[in-house]
CSV table of C-alpha atoms in Angstrom, one decimal:
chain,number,residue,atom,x,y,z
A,217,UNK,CA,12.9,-11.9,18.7
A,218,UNK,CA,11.3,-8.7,19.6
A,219,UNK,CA,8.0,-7.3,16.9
A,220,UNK,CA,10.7,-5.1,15.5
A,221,UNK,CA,13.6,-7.4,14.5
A,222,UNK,CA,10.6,-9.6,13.3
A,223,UNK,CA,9.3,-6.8,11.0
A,224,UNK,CA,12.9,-6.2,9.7
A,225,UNK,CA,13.3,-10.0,9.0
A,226,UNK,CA,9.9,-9.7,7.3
A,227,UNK,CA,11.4,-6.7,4.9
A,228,UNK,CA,15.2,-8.9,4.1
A,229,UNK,CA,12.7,-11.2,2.9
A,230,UNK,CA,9.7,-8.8,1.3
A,231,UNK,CA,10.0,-8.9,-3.1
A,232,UNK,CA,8.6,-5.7,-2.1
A,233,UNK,CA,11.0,-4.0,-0.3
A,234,UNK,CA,13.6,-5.1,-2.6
A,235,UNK,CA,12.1,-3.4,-5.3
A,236,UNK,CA,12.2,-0.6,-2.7
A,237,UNK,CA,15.8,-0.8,-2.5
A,238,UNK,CA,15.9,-1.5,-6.3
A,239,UNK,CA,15.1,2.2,-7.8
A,240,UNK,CA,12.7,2.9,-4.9
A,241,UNK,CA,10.3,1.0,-7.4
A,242,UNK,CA,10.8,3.5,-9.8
A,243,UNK,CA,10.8,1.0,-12.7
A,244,UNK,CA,7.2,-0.6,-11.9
A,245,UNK,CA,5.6,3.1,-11.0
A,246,UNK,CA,6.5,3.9,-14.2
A,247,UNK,CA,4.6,1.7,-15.5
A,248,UNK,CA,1.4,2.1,-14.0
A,249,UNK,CA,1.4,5.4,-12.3
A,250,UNK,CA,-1.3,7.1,-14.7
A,251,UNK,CA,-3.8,3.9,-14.1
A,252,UNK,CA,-2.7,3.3,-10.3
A,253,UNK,CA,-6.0,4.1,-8.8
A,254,UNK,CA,-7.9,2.2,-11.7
A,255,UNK,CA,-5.2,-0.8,-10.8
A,256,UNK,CA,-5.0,-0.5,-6.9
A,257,UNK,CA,-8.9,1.2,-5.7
A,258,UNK,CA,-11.4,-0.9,-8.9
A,259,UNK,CA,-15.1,-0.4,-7.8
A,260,UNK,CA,-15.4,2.3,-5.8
A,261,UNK,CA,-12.7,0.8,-3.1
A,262,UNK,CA,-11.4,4.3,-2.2
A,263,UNK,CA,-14.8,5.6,-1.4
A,264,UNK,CA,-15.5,2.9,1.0
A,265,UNK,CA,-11.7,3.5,2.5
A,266,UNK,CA,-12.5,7.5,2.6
A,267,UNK,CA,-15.9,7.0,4.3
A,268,UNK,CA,-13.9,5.6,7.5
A,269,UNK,CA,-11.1,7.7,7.4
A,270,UNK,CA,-13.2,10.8,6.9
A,271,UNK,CA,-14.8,10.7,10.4
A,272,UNK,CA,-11.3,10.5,12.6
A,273,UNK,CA,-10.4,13.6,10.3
A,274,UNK,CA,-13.0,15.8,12.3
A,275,UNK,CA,-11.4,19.0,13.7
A,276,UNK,CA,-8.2,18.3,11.2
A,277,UNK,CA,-6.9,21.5,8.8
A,278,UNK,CA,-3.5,20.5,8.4
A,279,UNK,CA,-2.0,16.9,7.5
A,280,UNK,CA,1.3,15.6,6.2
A,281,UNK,CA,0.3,12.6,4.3
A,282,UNK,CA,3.2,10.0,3.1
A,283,UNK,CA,3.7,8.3,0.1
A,284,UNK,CA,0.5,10.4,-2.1
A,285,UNK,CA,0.8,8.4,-4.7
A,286,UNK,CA,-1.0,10.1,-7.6
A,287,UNK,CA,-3.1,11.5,-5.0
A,288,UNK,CA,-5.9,8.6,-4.5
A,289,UNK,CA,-6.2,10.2,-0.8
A,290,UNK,CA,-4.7,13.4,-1.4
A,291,UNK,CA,-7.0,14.7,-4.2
A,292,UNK,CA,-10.4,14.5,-1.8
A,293,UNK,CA,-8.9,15.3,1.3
A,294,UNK,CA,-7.6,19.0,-0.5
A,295,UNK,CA,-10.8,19.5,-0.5
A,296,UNK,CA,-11.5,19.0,2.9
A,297,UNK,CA,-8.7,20.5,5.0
A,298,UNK,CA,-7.0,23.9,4.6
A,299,UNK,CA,-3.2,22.5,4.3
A,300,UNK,CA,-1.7,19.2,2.8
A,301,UNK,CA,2.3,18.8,2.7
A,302,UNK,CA,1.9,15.3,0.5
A,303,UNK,CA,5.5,13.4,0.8
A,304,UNK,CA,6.2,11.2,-2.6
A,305,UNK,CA,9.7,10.5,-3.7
A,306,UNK,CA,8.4,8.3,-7.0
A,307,UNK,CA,9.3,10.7,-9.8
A,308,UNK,CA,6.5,9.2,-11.6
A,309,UNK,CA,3.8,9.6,-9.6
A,310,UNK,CA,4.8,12.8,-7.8
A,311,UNK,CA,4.3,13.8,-11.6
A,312,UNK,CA,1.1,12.5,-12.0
A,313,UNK,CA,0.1,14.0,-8.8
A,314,UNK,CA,1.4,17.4,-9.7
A,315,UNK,CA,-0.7,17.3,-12.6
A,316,UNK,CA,-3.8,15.8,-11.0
A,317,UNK,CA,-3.6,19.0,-8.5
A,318,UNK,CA,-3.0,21.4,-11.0
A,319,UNK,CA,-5.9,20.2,-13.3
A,320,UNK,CA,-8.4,20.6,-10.3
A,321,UNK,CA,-6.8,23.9,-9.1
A,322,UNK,CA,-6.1,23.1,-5.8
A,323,UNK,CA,-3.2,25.2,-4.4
A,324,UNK,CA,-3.5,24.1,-0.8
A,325,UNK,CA,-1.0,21.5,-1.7
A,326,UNK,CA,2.7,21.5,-1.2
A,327,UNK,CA,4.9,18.5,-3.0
A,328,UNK,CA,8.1,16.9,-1.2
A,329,UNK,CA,9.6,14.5,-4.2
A,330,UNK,CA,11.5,12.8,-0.9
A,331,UNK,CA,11.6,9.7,0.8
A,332,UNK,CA,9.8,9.9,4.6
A,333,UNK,CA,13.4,8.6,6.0
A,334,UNK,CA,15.2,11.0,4.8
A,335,UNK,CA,12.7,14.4,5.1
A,336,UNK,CA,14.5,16.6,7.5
A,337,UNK,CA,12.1,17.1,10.3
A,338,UNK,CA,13.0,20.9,11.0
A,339,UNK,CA,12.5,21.7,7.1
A,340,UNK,CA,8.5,21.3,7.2
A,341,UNK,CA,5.9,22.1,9.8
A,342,UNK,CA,4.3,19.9,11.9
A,343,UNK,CA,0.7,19.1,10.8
A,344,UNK,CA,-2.5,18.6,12.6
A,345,UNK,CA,-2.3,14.6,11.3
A,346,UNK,CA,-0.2,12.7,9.4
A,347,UNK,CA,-1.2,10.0,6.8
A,348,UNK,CA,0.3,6.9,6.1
A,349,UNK,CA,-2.1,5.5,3.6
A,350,UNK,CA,-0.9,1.6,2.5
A,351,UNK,CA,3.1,2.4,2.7
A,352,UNK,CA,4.5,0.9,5.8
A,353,UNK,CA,5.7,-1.8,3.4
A,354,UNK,CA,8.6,0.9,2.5
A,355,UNK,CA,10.2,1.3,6.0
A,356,UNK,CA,12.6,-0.9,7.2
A,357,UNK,CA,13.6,1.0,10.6
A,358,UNK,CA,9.8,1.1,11.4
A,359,UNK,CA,10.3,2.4,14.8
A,360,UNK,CA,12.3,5.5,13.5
A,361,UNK,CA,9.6,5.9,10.9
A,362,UNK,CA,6.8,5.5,13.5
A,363,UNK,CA,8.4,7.6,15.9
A,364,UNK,CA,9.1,10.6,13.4
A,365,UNK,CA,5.5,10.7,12.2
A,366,UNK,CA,4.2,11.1,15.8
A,367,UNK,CA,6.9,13.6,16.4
A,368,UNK,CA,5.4,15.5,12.9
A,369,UNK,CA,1.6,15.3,14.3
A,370,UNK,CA,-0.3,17.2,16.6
A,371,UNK,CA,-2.8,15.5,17.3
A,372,UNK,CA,-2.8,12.1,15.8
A,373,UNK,CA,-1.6,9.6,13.4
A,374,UNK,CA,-3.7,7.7,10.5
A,375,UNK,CA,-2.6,4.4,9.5
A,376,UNK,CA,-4.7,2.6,6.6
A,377,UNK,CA,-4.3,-1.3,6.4
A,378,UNK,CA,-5.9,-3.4,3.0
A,379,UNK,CA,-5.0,-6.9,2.3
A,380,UNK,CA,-4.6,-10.1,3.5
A,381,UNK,CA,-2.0,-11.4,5.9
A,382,UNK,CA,0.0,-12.9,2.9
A,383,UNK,CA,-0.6,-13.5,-0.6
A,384,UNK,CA,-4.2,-13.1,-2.6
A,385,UNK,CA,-6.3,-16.1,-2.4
A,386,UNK,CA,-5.7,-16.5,-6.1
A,387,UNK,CA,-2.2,-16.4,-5.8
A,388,UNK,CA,-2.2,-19.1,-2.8
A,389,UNK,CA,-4.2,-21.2,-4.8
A,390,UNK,CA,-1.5,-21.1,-7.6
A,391,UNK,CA,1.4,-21.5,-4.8
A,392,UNK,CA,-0.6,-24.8,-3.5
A,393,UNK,CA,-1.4,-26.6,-6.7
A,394,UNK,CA,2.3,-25.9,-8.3
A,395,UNK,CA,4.3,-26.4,-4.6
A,396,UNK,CA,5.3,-22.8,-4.9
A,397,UNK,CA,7.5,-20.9,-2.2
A,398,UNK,CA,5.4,-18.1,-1.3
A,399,UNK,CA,7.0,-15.4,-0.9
A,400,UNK,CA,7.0,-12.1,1.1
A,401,UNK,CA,5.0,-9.2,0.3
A,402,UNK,CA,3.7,-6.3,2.6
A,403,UNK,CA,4.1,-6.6,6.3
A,404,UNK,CA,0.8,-8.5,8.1
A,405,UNK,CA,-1.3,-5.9,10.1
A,406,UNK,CA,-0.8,-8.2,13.1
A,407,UNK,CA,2.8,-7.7,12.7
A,408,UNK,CA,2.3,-4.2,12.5
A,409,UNK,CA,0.0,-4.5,15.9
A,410,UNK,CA,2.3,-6.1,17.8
A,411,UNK,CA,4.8,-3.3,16.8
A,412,UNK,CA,2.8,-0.6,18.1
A,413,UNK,CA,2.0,-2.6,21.4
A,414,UNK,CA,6.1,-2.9,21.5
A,415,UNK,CA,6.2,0.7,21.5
A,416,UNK,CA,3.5,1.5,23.8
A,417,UNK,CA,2.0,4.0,21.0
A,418,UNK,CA,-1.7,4.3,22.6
A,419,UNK,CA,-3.6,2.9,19.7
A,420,UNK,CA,-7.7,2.5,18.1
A,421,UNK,CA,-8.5,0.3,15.3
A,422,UNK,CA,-11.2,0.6,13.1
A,423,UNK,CA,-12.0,-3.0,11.4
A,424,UNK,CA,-13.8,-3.7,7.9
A,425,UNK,CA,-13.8,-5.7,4.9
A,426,UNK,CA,-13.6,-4.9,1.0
A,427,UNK,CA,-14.0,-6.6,-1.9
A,428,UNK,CA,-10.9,-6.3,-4.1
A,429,UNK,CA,-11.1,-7.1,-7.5
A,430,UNK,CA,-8.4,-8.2,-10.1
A,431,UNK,CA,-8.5,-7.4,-13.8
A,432,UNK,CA,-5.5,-8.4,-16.0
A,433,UNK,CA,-4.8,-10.1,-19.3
A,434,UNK,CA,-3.3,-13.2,-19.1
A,435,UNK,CA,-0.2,-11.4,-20.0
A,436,UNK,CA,-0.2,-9.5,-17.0
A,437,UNK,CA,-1.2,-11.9,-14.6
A,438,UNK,CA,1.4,-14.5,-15.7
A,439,UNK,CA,4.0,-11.5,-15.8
A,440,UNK,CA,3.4,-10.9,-12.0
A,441,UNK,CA,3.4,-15.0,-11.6
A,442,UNK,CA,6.8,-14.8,-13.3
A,443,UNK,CA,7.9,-12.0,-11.0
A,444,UNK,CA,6.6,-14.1,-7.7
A,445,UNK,CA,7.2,-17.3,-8.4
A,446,UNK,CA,9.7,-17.6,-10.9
A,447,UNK,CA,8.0,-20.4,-12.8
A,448,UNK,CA,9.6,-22.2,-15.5
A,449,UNK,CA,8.4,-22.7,-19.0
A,450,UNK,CA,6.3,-25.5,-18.0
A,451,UNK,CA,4.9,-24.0,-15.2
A,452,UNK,CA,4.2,-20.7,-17.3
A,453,UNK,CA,2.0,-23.1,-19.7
A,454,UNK,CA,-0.3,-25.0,-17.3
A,455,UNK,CA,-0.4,-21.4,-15.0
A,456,UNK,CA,-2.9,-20.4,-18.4
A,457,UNK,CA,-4.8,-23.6,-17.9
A,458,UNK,CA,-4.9,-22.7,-14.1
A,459,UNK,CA,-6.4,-18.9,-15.0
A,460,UNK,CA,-9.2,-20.5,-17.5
A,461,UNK,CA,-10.6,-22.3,-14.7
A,462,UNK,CA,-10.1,-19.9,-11.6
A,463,UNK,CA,-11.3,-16.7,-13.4
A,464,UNK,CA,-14.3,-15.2,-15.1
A,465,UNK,CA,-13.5,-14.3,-18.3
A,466,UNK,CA,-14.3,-11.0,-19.7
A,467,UNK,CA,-13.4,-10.8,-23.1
A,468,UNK,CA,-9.5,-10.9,-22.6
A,469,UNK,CA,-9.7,-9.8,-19.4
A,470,UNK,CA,-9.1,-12.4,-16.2
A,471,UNK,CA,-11.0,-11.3,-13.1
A,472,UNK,CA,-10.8,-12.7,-9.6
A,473,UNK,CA,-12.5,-11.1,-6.5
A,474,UNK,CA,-11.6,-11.5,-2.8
A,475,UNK,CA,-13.1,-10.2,0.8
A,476,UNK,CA,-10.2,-8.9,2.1
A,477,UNK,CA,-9.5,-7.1,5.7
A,478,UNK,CA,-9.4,-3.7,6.2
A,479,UNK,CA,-8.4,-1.2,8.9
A,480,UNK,CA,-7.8,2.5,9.9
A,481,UNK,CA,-5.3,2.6,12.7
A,482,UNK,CA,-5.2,5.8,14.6
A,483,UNK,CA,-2.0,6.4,16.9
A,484,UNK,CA,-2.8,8.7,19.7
A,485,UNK,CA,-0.2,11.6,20.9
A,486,UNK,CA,0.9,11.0,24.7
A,487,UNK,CA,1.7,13.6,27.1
């Protein structure tokens, strides 16, 4: 099986990318949209991601960046290059984002509500850079989707990479002591890299490592169990037991914290 049948294997099996083909995950941005950076970037995590992403930006005034988000990258690199066309068909958090760009008065940004797939090419200019920051997870035909955004750039292509190859080490733990199935969840970065290889898309990797952290009730940390694992009632009961002793307490608050892999991938045009 060749990388990409692999990856699309990977995605008939991802949770994730059936809540993509769900509502597009419309019914968990809702949700969290207005707290997503608190939720996804928690002690300073996006600084330490813009710090490396900042220097392969040098000689860049125009980027298309997909899947903005709220604007976690957006937001700071508006105020960096001349041009942004920011590509994010959540309803939710193309709201948030709008309002997030209109609070800070920064007009240098245009807002497609539209999924990358489905963005006709000829409608938009190509961009100095495009910007794929943590949504690779969304594409099943990942060559198309690769191939379009080099088409799109310039000059060059930024990927951004955070996470582990499969679940969080908490979550592992959990899988282990309760003989869980562990499921899916966003495509490995060495699956990715053996994609691009596939491809022959000339490629440089920047390498790190960031401390994530995880803060949820035990509410919210058994509803994403629920969601993962399906556990049954019994299961549900000792999972509490399981957080007491895995977690520091804060209050009500769980916390867990992991050293977790990192990586700027930049894909380089070809003549």
């Amino acid at each position: 099986m060749n990388p990409i049948q692999t990856w699309k294997s990977f995605q008939d099996r991802s949770l994730y990318y059936q809540a993509v083909q769900k509502d597009g995950e419309e019914s968990c941005w809702q949700e969290i949209a207005e707290d997503y950076d608190q939720i996804a970037y928690p002690d300073r995590q996006q600084e330490a991601l813009l710090a490396r992403l900042l220097p392969r930006l040098e000689g860049i005034s125009t980027a298309i960046e997909i899947g903005a988000g709220p604007g976690t990258l957006t937001l700071p690199l508006a105020k960096r290059l001349g041009k942004i066309t920011a590509i994010e068909p959540s309803p939710a958090m193309a709201g948030v984002l709008a309002d997030n760009l209109a609070q800070r008065g920064l007009e240098n940004v245009t807002l497609l509500r539209q999924r990358w797939e489905e963005l006709d090419a000829d409608a938009i200019p190509c961009a100095d850079a495009v910007i794929a920051g943590g949504c690779l997870y969304v594409f099943y035909e990942i060559d198309t989707s690769l191939r379009k955004m080099l088409a799109m750039a310039c000059s060059k292509v930024l990927l951004t990479h955070i996470g582990p190859e499969g679940l969080p080490k908490i979550e592992q733990r959990l899988a282990d002591c309760f003989s869980l199935a562990k499921p899916n969840l966003f495509p490995p970065l060495s699956l990715l890299l053996e994609v691009l290889v596939h491809l022959c898309i000339p490629t440089e990797i920047t390498l790190f490592f960031l401390i994530v952290s995880r803060r949820r009730t035990a509410d919210q940390w058994l509803q994403r169990w629920q969601s993962l694992f399906h556990l049954t009632l019994q299961q549900r009961l000792l999972a509490l037991g399981f957080l007491e002793r895995e977690c520091r307490k804060e209050g009500e608050i769980y916390c867990t914290e992991e050293t977790v892999p990192a990586a700027i991938i930049e894909l380089r045009k070809t003549p």
